[in-house]
Amino acid sequence: MSNKQISGSEIVLEALVEQNVTDIFGYPGGAVLPIYDAIFNQNRIRHILVRQEGGAVHAAEGYARSTGKVGVVLVTSGPGATNAVTGLTDALMDSIPLVCFTGQVPTHLIGNDAFQEADTTGITRPCTKHNYLVKNVDDLARIVHEAFHVARSGRPGPVVIDLPKDVLMALGNYTQKSKVKIRSYGAQIKGDSEKIKLAVAALAKAKRPIIYAGGGVINSGRIASQLLTKFVKMTGSPCTLTLMGLGAFPASEKQFLGMLGMHGTYEANLAMHASDVLVCIGARFDDRVTGRLDAFAPDAFKIHIDIDPSSINKNVPVDISIVGDVRHVLEDMIKYWQSSRSKIAPKPLEAWWRQIDKWRAVECLKYEQGKSKIKPQYAVQRLYELTRKLKQDVYISTEVGQHQMWAAQYFGFDHPNRWLTSGGLGTMGYGLPAAMGVQIAHPKSLCIDIAGEASFLMNMQELSTIRQYRLPVKSFILNNFYMGMVRQWQELLHGGRYSESYMTSLPDFIKLAESFGMVGLRATKPEDVDEVIMEMIKTDNAVICDIHIDKSENCFPMIPSGAAHNEMLLGPEDEAEKPVSEEGMVLV
Amino acid sequence: MNTHIQPENSHIIAVLVDNEPGVLARVIGLFSGRGYNIESLTVAETDAVNGLSRITIVTTGTPMVVEQIKSQLRRLVPVHEVSDLTLEGDSVERELALVKVVGIGETRVESLRIADIFRANVVDSTNESFVFQIVGKSSKVDAFVKLMQPLGLNDVSRTGIAAIARGTGRMKKK
Ligand SMILES: Cc1ncc(C[n+]2csc(CCOP(=O)(O)OP(=O)(O)O)c2C)c(N)n1
Ligand SMILES: [Mg+2]
C-alpha cells in the first residue's frame, strides 16, 4: 500500500490480511455496516456468520486454541458488544488470544446515550488483556497491529478494538505491520539461567518428585509439549496435568498420573500431597487444583515456571520462580540437566513409583457398567476407544458440568491443542460454538462437543450456523435430565434438596437435529452406545447424539471445596462419612 | 488457615504510564477488582514530550499482596515502570493541603500562630477566615489539621502523596 488513502473499514481488512487472518466470526449491525460493506467487496477473508455474538467469541476461542493463531471476532455496538462479554472473560481466564472488533456510535455521539451505545471500553476493561477506542483513522492500522501483538505475546488474552462508525467511514493512511513500533508491552522469554540451574539441582536431589503442568505449555506451542515430554522422560518423574493442560504430555505414557485437582485422580492428588519436589510448569495453582491452601503439598520444595510474573506467589509461595516462556525454559532445563549429568537417585525414585502404584491400584476411576442404564463414564470411554484409531485428527470440546469432568477423566489426549474446555470461567454454552470454530479451522477433522443437555441449550442457536456452513460438527450429549453438577453439589451440601436443577421440557434432540437438516441419534441402553458412536463417525453431516445416561451418577473422585488433596471422596460411600466443613460450604 | 500470617505494611508505589484516556481507570479498576487497598492516589502528566504521567499510590498489604499488586500493575499495557519506593531505598514524600479555618478573635490569632510553627502559608484571607497552605509528610498535615479542629476548621483539600526516590535515579520509559 502506498500513500493512497483508504477508508477505516478497508484499513481494518488490510491489517487483518497482513496479520494472516483468513477467517473471522461475526454478526452485523448498524455501527459496523461499513466493515460489512468492505467484506462484501473482497474474498481474502472469510466471514462466518454466527447466530449470537456469544457464539462468535467461543467459536474464535475454539479456532485459536486448536490452531495457536489469534481468533478474530466482529460485532456491532451496544448489544453486540455486551453479548461478547462472557466470551471475552472466558478467553481472559483461559489465556486465549483473541482480537474482537466492536462497532461504536460515531465519535461525536459518544456519551450521549445514543441508540445502541454502550461504554464498551469501560465494560470490557476488566475482562480483556487490553482494549482500545480508536478516535482517529490514522491510528487505526497501528492499533490493529499492536492489538494482535498484545493478544498473542506473553500470556495470551483477548483484546477489544472499539470502532466508532465515523472512523470506519473516514479516509486515512494505512500503516504496515513492519512500520509499527510497539510501545511498552513485552514479555520475558528466556528464563534466568542461575535459577534454572538451581531448579535442576533441586529436582535431581528429589526423592519424591512430581511435575505438574498446565495450559501454559499448550499456549507455548507444540514444541513446548514435546520438550515437556522429553523432560519428564529423562527425569523419570511422574507427571500430572491440569484441566487446561490435558494433551501437553501424552495420556498413554506410563509416567502420566492423570489430571489433578477437584476431580483429578487419586494417584495424582496423593502424589502432589506427598511430593518433596514439585515443578509447576505453565500452571497457576488455581483453587480447583490446590484444594485447601494450607494443606497443599506441605512438604514440597516448589519450583514455578510461568511467563506471567503475577501468577507467581499469588496463591502458593514458591521456593524458586522462573519467569519465561515455557518452551525456552524447558529447552534450557533439558540442556542443563544433560550437561550436568543430573539424575534422580534411582532407589528412592523406585520406592516413590511403588507407592504411586499402590495408589493406582485403588483404581479411582473404576465404574460398573450394568445391563440397564448407560454409565456416562462408559459412554466417554467408548467414544475414546472408537475414535482413537481413526486416521482423522479428533478434537474434543465440552460444555461445563459433570460431562466435562467425565470427558477429562475418560478421554485420553496424546497431543496438545485437541482438547478445548472452559476451565477458568466454567462457561456453559462454550462447547458447541467452540467445536464449530475448530471445524472451521480443521475441516477434515472429527470435532466433537461432549455436552450436557442443559449447557447445550445455552448456545444451540449455533446449530443454524453449523448447518449454513455444512460443518460436520458432532454433539455428543450426555443427557441426565439434570444440571448434573448442580444436583451433585445439592446432594453433597444441601441435603439432596434439588432446587431448580431438574431439566424438563427438553427438545426431542433427534427432531431438533432433523429440523436443522442434521442427523439425530439416540442411545438409551448400554448396547446402543457403540452403534450410535460408529454411526456418528460414519456420518459426514453434523450429528446430535442424545445419550440417555444414569441420572443419578456423580463425578468421583472429588476433593470437596475447602478440603485437602489427601481428603478425597472416592465414591458415594465416602460422601456420608466425610461431611463438608462449614468453611468449605461458602467456597464454590 | 492461619499458617503463615504476614504483617501488613504501607507501601508507596510509583507508576509511570502512557498519558492516555482510561489509563487511570485501568489502575483504579485493578485495585477495586482485586480487592487491594488504596490509601492515597495522585496522578498528573510529568513528561509532556513523551506523553507520560506518573501515578503515586499508597497501599497496604502483606509482602505477598504487595508483590502481587506490582506484578499486576506491570501487566497493564500502558505501564512503563513500577517502582516500590518503600522497598527500593530512600525516598522523599510530600503532601500539600489547603486548610480553611473560620473564626474571629483569639482563635483566629491562635490559628495563625500554629500555622507559623508548621511553616504553613496563608494563601487566602477574609475578616473571618484563612486558607492555609501546608506542605510536608502526611503525618505533619494530619497533625496540623487536628490542631485546627478546635480553632474553626471548616474545609480541607489534600493532594495525596507525591513521592520520589532520593539520589540520581529516575523512572524510565520502556
Ligand atoms: C453460564 C453458566 N451458568 C451457570 C453455571 C453453573 N453450572 C455449572 S454446571 C451446571 C449444570 C450443567 O448441566 P449440564 O449441562 O446438563 O451438565 P451435567 O452436569 O448434567 O453433565 C451449572 C448450572 C455455569 N457454569 N455457567
Ligand atoms: Mg445434564
PDB file of C-alpha atoms in Angstrom, chain A residues 125 128-132 135 146 150 155 181 183-186 292-294 308-317 562 583, chain B residues 1-4 18 20-23 25-27 29 34 36 64-65 67-68 71-72 74-80 173-174:
ATOM      1  CA  ARG A 125     -11.665  -3.145  30.664  1.00  0.00           C
ATOM      2  CA  THR A 128      -9.711  -8.042  28.376  1.00  0.00           C
ATOM      3  CA  LYS A 129      -5.965  -8.025  28.382  1.00  0.00           C
ATOM      4  CA  HIS A 130      -6.184  -4.595  26.813  1.00  0.00           C
ATOM      5  CA  ASN A 131      -8.675  -2.517  24.864  1.00  0.00           C
ATOM      6  CA  TYR A 132      -8.666   0.474  22.544  1.00  0.00           C
ATOM      7  CA  LYS A 135     -10.620   8.096  17.686  1.00  0.00           C
ATOM      8  CA  GLU A 146      -0.491  -3.600  18.225  1.00  0.00           C
ATOM      9  CA  VAL A 150      -0.664  -7.832  22.686  1.00  0.00           C
ATOM     10  CA  ARG A 155       0.455 -14.646  28.472  1.00  0.00           C
ATOM     11  CA  LYS A 181       6.676   0.328  16.812  1.00  0.00           C
ATOM     12  CA  ARG A 183       5.148   0.885  22.641  1.00  0.00           C
ATOM     13  CA  SER A 184       5.554  -0.593  26.032  1.00  0.00           C
ATOM     14  CA  TYR A 185       4.396  -4.144  26.029  1.00  0.00           C
ATOM     15  CA  GLY A 186       6.757  -7.099  26.026  1.00  0.00           C
ATOM     16  CA  ARG A 292      -7.241 -26.236  50.923  1.00  0.00           C
ATOM     17  CA  LEU A 293      -4.196 -23.994  50.618  1.00  0.00           C
ATOM     18  CA  ASP A 294      -2.600 -24.586  53.981  1.00  0.00           C
ATOM     19  CA  ASP A 308       3.349 -14.191  33.815  1.00  0.00           C
ATOM     20  CA  PRO A 309       5.119 -12.877  36.935  1.00  0.00           C
ATOM     21  CA  SER A 310       1.750 -12.113  38.532  1.00  0.00           C
ATOM     22  CA  SER A 311       0.970 -15.839  38.650  1.00  0.00           C
ATOM     23  CA  ILE A 312       3.966 -16.438  40.836  1.00  0.00           C
ATOM     24  CA  ASN A 313       3.443 -16.409  44.606  1.00  0.00           C
ATOM     25  CA  LYS A 314      -0.209 -15.455  44.084  1.00  0.00           C
ATOM     26  CA  ASN A 315      -1.818 -18.380  45.896  1.00  0.00           C
ATOM     27  CA  VAL A 316       1.107 -20.541  46.896  1.00  0.00           C
ATOM     28  CA  PRO A 317       4.522 -19.199  47.914  1.00  0.00           C
ATOM     29  CA  GLY A 562     -12.094 -26.495  51.423  1.00  0.00           C
ATOM     30  CA  GLU A 583     -15.625 -23.279  55.734  1.00  0.00           C
TER      31      GLU A 583
ATOM     32  CA  MET B   1      -5.906 -21.070  57.556  1.00  0.00           C
ATOM     33  CA  ASN B   2      -3.556 -19.151  59.724  1.00  0.00           C
ATOM     34  CA  THR B   3      -0.330 -20.946  58.928  1.00  0.00           C
ATOM     35  CA  HIS B   4       1.570 -18.009  57.570  1.00  0.00           C
ATOM     36  CA  ASP B  18       1.283   6.499  28.985  1.00  0.00           C
ATOM     37  CA  GLU B  20      -3.892   8.205  27.505  1.00  0.00           C
ATOM     38  CA  PRO B  21      -7.640   8.050  28.152  1.00  0.00           C
ATOM     39  CA  GLY B  22      -8.659   5.267  30.502  1.00  0.00           C
ATOM     40  CA  VAL B  23      -5.253   4.639  31.995  1.00  0.00           C
ATOM     41  CA  ALA B  25      -9.452   3.725  35.233  1.00  0.00           C
ATOM     42  CA  ARG B  26      -7.305   0.673  34.469  1.00  0.00           C
ATOM     43  CA  VAL B  27      -5.187   1.237  37.551  1.00  0.00           C
ATOM     44  CA  GLY B  29     -10.138  -0.856  38.385  1.00  0.00           C
ATOM     45  CA  ARG B  34      -8.827  -7.434  43.099  1.00  0.00           C
ATOM     46  CA  TYR B  36      -6.428  -4.094  47.096  1.00  0.00           C
ATOM     47  CA  MET B  64       2.859 -11.297  49.096  1.00  0.00           C
ATOM     48  CA  VAL B  65      -0.043  -8.984  48.269  1.00  0.00           C
ATOM     49  CA  GLU B  67       4.297  -8.143  45.190  1.00  0.00           C
ATOM     50  CA  GLN B  68       1.025  -9.149  43.510  1.00  0.00           C
ATOM     51  CA  SER B  71       3.139  -7.605  39.102  1.00  0.00           C
ATOM     52  CA  GLN B  72      -0.463  -6.890  38.216  1.00  0.00           C
ATOM     53  CA  ARG B  74       3.281  -4.312  35.292  1.00  0.00           C
ATOM     54  CA  ARG B  75       0.837  -6.427  33.272  1.00  0.00           C
ATOM     55  CA  LEU B  76      -1.090  -3.351  32.147  1.00  0.00           C
ATOM     56  CA  VAL B  77      -0.123  -2.439  28.611  1.00  0.00           C
ATOM     57  CA  PRO B  78       0.278   1.360  29.145  1.00  0.00           C
ATOM     58  CA  VAL B  79       2.523   0.870  32.190  1.00  0.00           C
ATOM     59  CA  HIS B  80       6.215   1.583  31.603  1.00  0.00           C
ATOM     60  CA  LYS B 173      10.061   4.938  29.633  1.00  0.00           C
ATOM     61  CA  LYS B 174      10.261   1.418  28.202  1.00  0.00           C
TER      62      LYS B 174
END
